[in-house]
XYZ file of N, CA and C in Angstrom:
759
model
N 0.844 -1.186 0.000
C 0.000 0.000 0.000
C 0.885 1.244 0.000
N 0.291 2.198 -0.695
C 1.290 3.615 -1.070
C 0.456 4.486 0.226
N 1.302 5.177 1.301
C 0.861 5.937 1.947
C 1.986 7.076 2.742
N 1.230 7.981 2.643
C 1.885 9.523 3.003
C 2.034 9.752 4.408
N 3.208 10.619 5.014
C 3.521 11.190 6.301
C 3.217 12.717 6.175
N 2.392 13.090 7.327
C 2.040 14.617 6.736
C 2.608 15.072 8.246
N 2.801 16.164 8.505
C 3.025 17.031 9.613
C 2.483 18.029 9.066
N 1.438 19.124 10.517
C 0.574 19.743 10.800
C 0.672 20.624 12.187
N 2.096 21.549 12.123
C 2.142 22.466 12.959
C 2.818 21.757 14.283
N 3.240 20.370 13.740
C 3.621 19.659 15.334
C 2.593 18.232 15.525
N 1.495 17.977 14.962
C 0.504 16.943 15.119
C 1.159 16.039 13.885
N 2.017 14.855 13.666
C 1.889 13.768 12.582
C 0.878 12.752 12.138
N 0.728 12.820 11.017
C -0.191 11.987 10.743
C 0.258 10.914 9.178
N -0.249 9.662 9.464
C -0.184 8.980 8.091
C -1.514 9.036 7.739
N -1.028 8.980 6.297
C -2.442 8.927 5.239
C -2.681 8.267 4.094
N -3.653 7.606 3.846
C -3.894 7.426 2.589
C -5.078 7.165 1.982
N -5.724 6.452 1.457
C -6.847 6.459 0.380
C -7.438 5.097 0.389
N -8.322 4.866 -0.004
C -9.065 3.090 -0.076
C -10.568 3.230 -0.857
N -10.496 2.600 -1.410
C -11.949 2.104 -2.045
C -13.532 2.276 -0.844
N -12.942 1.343 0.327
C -13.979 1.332 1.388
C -13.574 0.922 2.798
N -14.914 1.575 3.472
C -14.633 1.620 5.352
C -14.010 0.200 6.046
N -13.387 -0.014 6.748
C -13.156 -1.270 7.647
C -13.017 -0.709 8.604
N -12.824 -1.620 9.644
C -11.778 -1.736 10.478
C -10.393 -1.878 10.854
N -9.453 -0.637 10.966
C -8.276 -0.208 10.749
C -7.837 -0.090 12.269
N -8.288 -0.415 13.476
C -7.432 -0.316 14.660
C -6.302 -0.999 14.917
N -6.024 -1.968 14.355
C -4.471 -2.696 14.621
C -3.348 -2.019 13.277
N -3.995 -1.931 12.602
C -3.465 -1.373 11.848
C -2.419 0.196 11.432
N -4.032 1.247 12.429
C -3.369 2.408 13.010
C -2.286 1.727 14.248
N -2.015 1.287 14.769
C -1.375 1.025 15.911
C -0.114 0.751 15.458
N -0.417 0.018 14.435
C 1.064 -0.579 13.681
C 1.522 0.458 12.935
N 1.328 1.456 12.187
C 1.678 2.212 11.401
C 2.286 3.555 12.331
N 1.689 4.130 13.299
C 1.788 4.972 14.338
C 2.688 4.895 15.311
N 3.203 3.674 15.467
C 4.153 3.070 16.603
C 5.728 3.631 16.252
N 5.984 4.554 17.274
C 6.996 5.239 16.903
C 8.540 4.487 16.665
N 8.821 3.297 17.069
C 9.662 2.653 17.309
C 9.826 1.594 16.071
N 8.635 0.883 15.813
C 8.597 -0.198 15.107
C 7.955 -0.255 13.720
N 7.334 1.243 13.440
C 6.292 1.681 12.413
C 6.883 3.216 11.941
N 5.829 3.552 11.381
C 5.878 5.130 10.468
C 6.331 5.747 11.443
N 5.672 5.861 12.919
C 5.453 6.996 13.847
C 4.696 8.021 13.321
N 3.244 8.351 14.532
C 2.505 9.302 13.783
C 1.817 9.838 15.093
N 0.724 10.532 15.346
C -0.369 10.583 16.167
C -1.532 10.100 16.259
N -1.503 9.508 14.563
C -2.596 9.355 14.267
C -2.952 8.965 13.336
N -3.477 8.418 12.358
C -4.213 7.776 10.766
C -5.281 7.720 9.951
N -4.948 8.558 9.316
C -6.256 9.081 8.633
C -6.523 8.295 6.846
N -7.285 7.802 7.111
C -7.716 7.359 5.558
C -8.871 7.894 4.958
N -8.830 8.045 4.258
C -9.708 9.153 3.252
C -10.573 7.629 1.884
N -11.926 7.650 2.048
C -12.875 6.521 1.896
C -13.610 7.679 0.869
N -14.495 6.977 -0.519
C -15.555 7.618 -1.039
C -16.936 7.850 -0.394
N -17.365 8.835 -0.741
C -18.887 9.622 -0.273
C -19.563 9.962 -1.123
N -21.016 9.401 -1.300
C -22.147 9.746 -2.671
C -22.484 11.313 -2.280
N -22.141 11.476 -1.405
C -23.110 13.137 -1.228
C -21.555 14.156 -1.060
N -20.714 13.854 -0.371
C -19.118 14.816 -0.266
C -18.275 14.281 -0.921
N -17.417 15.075 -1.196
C -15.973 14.863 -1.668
C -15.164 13.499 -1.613
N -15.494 13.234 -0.102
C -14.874 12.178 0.479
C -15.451 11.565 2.119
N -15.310 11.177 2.736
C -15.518 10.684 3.899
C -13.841 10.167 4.485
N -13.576 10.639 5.959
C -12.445 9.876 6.500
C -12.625 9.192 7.560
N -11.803 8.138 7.687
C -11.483 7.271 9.227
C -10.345 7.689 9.665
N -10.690 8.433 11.285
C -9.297 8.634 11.876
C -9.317 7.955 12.966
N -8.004 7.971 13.474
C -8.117 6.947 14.383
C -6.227 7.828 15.563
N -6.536 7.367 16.332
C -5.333 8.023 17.446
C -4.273 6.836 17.041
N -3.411 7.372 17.694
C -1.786 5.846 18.030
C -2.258 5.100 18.289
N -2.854 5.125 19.356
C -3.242 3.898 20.376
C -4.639 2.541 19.767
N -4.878 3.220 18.127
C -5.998 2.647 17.595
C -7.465 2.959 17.922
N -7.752 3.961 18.663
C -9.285 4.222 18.849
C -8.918 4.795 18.170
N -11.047 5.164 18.125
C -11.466 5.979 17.051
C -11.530 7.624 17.625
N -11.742 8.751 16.603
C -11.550 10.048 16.993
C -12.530 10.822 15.989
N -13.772 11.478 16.755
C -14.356 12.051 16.081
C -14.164 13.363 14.848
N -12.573 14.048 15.367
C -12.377 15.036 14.759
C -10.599 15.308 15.440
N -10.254 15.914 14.309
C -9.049 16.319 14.667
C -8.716 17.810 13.789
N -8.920 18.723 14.688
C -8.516 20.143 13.669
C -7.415 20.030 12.945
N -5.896 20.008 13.328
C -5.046 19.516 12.463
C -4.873 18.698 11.467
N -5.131 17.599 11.862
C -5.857 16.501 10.869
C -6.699 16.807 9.419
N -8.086 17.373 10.146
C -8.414 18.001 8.713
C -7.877 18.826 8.276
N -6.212 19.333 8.475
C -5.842 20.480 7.397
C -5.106 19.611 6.482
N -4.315 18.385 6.921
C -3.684 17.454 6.140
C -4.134 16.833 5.266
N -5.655 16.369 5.666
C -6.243 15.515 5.037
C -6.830 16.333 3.885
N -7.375 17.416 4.004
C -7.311 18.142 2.677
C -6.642 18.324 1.714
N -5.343 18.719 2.575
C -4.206 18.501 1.493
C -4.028 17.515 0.628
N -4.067 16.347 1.204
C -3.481 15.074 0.850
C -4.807 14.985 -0.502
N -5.805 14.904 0.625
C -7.162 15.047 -1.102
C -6.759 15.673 -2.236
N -7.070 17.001 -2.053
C -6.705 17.929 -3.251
C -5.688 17.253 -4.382
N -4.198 17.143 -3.421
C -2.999 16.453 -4.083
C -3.459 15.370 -5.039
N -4.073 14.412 -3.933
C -4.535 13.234 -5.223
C -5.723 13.258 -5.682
N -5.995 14.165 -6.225
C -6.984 14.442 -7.203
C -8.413 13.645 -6.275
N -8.594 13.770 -5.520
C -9.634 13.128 -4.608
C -10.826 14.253 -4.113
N -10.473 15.456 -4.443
C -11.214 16.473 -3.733
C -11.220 17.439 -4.491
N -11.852 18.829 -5.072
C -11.383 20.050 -5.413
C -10.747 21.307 -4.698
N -10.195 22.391 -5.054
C -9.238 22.734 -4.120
C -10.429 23.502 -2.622
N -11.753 23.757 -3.181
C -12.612 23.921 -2.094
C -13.160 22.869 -2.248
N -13.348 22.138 -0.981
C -13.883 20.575 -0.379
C -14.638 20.595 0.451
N -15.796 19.742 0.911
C -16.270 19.247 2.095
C -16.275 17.958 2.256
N -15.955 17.410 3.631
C -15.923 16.199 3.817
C -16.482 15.678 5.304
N -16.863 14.632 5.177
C -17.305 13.928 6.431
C -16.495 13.191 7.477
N -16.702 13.929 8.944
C -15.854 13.490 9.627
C -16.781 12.563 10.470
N -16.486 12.512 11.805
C -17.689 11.905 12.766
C -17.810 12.811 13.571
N -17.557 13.921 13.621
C -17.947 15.087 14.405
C -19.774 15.903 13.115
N -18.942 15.383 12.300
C -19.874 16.306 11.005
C -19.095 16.714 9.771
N -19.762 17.385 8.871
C -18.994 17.554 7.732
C -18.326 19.332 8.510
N -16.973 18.905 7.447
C -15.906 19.857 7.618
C -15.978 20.442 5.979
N -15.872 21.741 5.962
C -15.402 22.593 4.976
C -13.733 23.261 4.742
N -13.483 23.343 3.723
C -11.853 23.309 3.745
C -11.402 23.680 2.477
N -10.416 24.720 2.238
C -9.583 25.196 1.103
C -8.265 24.827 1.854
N -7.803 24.623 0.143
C -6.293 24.602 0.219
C -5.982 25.476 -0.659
N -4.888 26.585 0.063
C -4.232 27.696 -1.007
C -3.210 27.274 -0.928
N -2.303 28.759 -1.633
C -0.750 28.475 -1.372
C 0.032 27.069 -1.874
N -0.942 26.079 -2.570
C -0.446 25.092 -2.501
C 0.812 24.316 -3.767
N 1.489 23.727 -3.204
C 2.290 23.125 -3.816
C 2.281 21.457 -3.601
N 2.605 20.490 -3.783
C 2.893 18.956 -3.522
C 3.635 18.678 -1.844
N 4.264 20.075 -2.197
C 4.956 19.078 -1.078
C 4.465 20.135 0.676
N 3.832 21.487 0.544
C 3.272 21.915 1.493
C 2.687 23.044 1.300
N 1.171 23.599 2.099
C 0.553 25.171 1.487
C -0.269 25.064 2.728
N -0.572 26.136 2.769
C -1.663 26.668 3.893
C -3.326 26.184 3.517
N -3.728 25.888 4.836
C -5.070 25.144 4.682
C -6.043 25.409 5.678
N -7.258 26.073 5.265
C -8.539 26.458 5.702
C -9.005 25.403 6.034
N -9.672 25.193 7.597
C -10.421 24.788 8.024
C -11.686 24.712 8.873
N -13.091 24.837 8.481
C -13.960 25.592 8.556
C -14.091 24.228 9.856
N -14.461 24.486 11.279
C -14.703 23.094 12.131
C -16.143 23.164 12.517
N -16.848 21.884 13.504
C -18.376 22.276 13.413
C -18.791 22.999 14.129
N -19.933 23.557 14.329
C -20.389 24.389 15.547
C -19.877 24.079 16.695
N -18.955 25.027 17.675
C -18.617 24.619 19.435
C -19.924 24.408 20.174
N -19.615 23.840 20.807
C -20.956 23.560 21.764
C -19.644 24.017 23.202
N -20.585 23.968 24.216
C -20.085 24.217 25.422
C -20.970 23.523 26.457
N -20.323 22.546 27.107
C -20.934 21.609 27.994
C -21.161 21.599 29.357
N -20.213 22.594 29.962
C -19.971 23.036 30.987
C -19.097 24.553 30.954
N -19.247 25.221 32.427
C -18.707 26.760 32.378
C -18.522 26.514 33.675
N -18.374 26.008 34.515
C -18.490 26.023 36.053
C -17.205 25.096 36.573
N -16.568 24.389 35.903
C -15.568 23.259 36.942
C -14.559 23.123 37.510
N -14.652 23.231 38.592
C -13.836 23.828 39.693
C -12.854 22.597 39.929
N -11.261 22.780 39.753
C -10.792 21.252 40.680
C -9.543 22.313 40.855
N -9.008 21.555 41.864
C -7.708 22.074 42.180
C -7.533 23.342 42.271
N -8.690 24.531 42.364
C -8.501 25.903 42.685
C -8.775 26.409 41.078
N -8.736 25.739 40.238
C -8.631 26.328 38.755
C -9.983 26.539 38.424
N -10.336 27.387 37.389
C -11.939 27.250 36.639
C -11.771 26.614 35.392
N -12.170 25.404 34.981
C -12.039 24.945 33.839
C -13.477 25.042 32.840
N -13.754 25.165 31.663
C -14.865 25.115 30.794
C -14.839 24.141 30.003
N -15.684 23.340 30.010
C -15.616 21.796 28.747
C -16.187 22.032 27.727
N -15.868 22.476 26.494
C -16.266 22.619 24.858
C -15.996 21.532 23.642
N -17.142 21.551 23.529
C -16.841 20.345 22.326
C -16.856 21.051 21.479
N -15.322 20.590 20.378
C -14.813 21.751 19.355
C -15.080 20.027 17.805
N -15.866 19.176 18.302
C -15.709 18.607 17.243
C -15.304 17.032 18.011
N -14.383 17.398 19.491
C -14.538 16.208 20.452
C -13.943 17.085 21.731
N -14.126 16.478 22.366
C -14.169 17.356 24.084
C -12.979 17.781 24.559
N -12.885 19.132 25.321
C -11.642 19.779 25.412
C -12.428 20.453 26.777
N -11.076 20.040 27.809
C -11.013 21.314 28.809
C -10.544 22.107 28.966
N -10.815 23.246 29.629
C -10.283 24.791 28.750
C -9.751 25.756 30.206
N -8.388 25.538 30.698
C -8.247 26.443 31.395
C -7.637 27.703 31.399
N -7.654 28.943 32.045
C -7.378 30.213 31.364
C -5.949 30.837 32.303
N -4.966 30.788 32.135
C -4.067 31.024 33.174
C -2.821 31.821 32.854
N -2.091 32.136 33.705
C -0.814 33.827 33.375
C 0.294 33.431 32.261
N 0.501 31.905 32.788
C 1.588 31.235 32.308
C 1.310 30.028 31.694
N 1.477 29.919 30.578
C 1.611 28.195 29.916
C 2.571 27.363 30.498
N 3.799 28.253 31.151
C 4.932 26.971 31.466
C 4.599 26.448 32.798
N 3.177 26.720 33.245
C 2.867 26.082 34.292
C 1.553 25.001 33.975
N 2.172 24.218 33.744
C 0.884 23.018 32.534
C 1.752 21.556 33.372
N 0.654 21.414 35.126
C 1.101 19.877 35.327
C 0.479 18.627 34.731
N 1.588 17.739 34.129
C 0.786 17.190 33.001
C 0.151 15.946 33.839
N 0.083 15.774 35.515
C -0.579 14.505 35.659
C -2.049 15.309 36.627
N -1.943 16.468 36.361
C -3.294 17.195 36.939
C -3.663 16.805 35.611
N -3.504 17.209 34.221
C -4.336 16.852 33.334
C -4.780 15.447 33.135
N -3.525 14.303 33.128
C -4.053 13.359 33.115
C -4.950 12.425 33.892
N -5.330 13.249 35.201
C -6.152 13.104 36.377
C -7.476 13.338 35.759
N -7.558 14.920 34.987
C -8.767 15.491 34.601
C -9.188 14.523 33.163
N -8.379 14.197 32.241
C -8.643 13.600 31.232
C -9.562 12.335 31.700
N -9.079 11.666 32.480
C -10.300 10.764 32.756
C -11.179 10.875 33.593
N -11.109 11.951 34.347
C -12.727 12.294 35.462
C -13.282 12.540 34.138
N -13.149 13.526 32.990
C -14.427 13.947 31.761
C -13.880 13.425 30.760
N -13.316 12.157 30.747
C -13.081 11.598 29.167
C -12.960 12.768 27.954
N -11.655 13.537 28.300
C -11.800 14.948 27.441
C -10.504 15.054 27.418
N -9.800 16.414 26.294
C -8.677 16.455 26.124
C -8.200 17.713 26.873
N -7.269 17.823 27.626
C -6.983 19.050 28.152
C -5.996 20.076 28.321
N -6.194 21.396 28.425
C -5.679 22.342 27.675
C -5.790 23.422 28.926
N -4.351 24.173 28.771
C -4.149 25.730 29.234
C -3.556 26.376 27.847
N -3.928 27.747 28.460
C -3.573 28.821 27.492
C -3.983 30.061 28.550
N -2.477 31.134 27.886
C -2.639 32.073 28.323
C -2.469 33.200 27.195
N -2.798 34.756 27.775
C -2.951 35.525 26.815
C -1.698 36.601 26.260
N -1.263 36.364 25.588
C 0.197 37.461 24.983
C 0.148 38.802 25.120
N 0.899 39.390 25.337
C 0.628 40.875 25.197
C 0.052 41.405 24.330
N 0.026 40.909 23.674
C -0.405 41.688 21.872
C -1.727 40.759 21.628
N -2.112 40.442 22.949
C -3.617 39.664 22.734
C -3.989 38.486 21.823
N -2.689 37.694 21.762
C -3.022 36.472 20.862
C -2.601 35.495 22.022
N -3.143 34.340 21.700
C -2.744 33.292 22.951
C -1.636 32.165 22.745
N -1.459 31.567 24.077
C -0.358 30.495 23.574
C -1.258 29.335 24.361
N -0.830 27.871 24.159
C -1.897 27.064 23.948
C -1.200 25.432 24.405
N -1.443 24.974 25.292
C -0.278 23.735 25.503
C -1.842 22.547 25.920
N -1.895 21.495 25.312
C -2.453 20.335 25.273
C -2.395 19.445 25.348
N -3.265 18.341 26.473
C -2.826 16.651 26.760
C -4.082 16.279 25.964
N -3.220 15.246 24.763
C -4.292 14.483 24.209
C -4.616 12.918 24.456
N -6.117 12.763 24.620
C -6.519 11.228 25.195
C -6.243 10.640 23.928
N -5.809 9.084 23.656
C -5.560 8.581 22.422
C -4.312 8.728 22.369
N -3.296 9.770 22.867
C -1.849 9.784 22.821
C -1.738 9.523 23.939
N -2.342 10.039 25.129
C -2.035 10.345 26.582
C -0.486 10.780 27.045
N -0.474 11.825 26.326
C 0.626 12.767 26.675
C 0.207 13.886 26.163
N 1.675 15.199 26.458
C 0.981 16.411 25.566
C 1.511 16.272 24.266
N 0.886 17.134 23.062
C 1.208 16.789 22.027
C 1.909 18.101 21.685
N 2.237 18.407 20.494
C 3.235 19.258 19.995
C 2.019 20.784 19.753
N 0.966 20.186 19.150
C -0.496 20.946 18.628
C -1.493 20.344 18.780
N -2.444 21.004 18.910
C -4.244 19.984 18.737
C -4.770 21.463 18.460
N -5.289 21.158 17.040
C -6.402 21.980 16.162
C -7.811 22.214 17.452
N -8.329 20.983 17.376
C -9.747 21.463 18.300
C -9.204 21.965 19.675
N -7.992 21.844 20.198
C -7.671 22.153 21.673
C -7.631 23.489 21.495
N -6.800 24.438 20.115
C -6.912 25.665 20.293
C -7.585 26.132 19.710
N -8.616 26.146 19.362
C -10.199 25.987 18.810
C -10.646 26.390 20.250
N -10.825 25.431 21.010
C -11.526 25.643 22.400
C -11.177 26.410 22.923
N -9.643 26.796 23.038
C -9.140 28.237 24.038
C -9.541 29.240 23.392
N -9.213 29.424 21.816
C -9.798 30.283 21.532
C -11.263 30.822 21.501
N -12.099 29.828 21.578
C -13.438 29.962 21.630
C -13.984 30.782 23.103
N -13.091 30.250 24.302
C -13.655 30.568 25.643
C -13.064 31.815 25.587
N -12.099 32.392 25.113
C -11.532 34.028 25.698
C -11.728 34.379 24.696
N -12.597 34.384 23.582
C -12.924 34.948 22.598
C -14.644 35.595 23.733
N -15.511 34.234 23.808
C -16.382 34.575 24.721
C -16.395 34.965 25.845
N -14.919 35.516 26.690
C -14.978 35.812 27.704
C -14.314 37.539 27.222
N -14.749 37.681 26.266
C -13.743 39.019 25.715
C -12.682 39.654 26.168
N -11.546 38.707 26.197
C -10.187 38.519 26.388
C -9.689 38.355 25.636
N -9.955 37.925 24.305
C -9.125 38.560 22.722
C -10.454 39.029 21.644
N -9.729 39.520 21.065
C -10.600 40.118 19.612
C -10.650 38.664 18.558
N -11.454 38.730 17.584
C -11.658 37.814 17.039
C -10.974 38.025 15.579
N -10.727 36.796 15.310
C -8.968 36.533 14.277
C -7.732 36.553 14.759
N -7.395 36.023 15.745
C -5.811 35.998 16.653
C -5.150 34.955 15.919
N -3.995 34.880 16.354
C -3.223 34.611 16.265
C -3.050 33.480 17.751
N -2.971 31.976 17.530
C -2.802 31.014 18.391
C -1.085 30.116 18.198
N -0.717 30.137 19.092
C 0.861 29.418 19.158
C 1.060 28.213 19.853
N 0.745 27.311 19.214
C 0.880 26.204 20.463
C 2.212 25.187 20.702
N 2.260 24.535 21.669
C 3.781 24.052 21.890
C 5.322 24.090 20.632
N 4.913 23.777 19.561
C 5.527 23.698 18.480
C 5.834 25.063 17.947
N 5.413 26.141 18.300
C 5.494 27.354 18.444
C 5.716 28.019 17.141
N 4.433 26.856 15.854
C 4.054 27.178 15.101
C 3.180 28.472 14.887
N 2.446 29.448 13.936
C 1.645 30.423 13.502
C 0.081 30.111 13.458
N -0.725 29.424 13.924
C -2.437 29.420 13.117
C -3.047 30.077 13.335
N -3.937 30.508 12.973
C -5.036 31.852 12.816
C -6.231 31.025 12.723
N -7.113 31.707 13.870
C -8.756 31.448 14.371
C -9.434 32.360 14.263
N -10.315 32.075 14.054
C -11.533 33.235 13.997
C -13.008 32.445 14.444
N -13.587 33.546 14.192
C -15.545 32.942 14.825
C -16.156 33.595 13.715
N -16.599 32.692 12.825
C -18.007 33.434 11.922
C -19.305 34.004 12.479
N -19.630 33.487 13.452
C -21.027 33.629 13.955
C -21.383 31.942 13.835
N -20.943 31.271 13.517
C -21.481 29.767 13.719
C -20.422 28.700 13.995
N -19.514 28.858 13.211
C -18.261 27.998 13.349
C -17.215 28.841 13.247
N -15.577 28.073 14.177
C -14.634 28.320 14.266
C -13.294 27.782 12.672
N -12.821 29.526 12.365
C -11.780 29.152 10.940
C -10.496 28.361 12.074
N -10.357 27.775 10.949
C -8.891 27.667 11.471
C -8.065 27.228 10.520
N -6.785 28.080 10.477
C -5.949 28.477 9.145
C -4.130 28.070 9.562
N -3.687 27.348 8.820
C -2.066 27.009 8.693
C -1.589 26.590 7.793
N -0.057 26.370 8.133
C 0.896 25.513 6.941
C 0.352 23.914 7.684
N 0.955 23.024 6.264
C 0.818 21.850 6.358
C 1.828 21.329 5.645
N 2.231 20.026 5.855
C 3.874 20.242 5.097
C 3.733 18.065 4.686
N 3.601 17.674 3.722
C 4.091 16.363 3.595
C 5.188 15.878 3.415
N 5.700 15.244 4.292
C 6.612 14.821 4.468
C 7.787 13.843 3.594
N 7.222 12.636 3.529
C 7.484 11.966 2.380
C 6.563 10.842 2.376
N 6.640 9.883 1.219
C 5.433 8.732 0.527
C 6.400 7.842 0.654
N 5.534 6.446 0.622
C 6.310 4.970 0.634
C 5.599 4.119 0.644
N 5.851 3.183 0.578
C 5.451 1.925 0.351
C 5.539 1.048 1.510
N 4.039 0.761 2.100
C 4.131 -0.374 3.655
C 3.396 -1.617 2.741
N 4.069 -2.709 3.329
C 3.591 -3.936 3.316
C 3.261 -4.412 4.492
N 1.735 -5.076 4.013
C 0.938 -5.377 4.905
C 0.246 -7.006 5.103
C-alpha cells in the first residue's frame, strides 16, 4: 500500500486512500508506533462519499477511534486535493460532522489550509478542581479549557487526572501581550501532551474569545510554536495554517 507522512504544525499523521470503510485499529497502531512503524499521532484514511468529496477514518496511536481532529483536517485536505480526490474547495465527512476546507498556497509538497470546524458547543462553564476554573467545549470532540498567566505552568498529571474524570482532552492557554494566545495540550488517544491539537486551540480560543479577552482573528501558538489563525463566523470556528508532507512509501501489509 502507497501511503503519506504529513506534519501539521507539530501533530503527525499517516495517510492514505481506499476504495472502502473497515476496520483499521491494529493497523493504526502498527503504522503509528513510533519505534517499530511510520510513527505518527494518528491515521487518517480518506474513503468515497455519494453526497461529499470524500468521507475519513481517523483513528489516534493507540488505535481508537476520533471524532475530529482540527489539524488533521488540514492534512487531510491537502493530501485530497494532491490526489486528485477532492477540489481545491472541499467538504468532507468526519464523525464530528462535515468539515469545509480550502487549500491555497499550494504546492505537492506543502501550502496553507482552511479549516472551517463544526459548531462549538459548550458543555460546561463552572468546573472547579484544584482551585482552577475549567470550561468543557466540544470543538468537534471534548476539550477542557483552562485560562491562566503562564503556559509553562501546565502539570501534566493534573491533566491526566482530569482527562479521565471527563473523558476529554486538556488544555491551558494564556494571553500574549499583543492579545493572541499560547496554547499547551494533553491528548486522550496519545495520553501525553502533544506538539499541537487543532480542536484544543479551537476551544481556548473559543472561551476568551467569549470571555472578551481577545478580539476575534488571533493569532494562536501552540507548543511547536508554530503560527495558526482562528476566527468565529457567527457559527463555526476558521482555522488556518501551513501543512507540510513529508514523504510517501510503500508499507507492506
Amino acid at each position: 500500500m502507497r501511503i503519506a507522512k504529513y506534519s501539521a504544525n507539530g501533530n503527525d499523521f499517516v495517510i492514505f486512500h481506499d476504495d472502502s470503510k473497515k476496520e483499521r485499529n491494529e493497523l493504526a497502531k502498527e503504522l503509528c508506533h513510533r519505534q517499530d512503524g511510520i510513527g505518527a499521532d494518528g491515521l487518517i484514511v480518506v474513503v468515497p462519499h455519494e453526497q461529499y468529496d470524500f468521507e475519513w477514518e481517523f483513528y489516534n496511536s493507540d488505535g481508537s477511534h476520533a471524532d475530529m481532529c482540527g489539524n488533521g483536517s488540514r492534512a487531510c485536505a491537502h493530501y485530497a486535493y494532491n490526489n486528485d480526490l477532492a477540489p481545491q474547495k472541499m467538504s468532507f465527512l468526519t464523525g464530528a460532522g462535515v468539515i469545509n476546507a480550502e487549500v491555497s498556497d499550494n504546492s505537492e509538497k506543502s501550502g496553507m489550509v482552511l479549516s472551517e470546524l463544526t459548531p462549538p458547543e459548550i458543555i460546561d462553564q463552572a468546573i472547579e478542581y484544584n482551585g482552577k476554573l475549567w470550561w468543557l467545549i466540544n470543538t468537534g470532540v471534548p476539550h477542557l479549557v483552562c485560562l491562566q498567566d503562564d503556559v509553562e505552568e501546565f502539570d501534566i498529571e493534573e491533566a491526566r487526572e482530569l482527562r479521565y474524570i471527563y473523558n476529554a482532552n486538556v488544555n491551558i492557554c494564556s494571553i500574549t501581550e499583543d492579545g493572541n494566545l499560547n496554547v499547551r495540550t494533553y491528548e486522550r488517544g496519545v495520553e501525553d501532551e502533544t506538539l499541537a491539537c487543532g480542536t484544543g486551540m479551537s476551544a481556548c480560543f473559543y472561551r476568551a474569545f467569549l470571555e472578551e479577552k481577545v478580539q476575534n482573528n488571533i493569532e494562536v501558538y501552540p507548543t511547536s510554536k508554530d503560527t495558526l489563525y482562528l476566527g468565529f463566523n457567527g457559527k463555526t470556528i476558521t482555522f488556518k495554517g501551513k501543512v507540510k508532507k513529508t514523504f510517501e512509501t510503500n508499507w507492506e501489509i
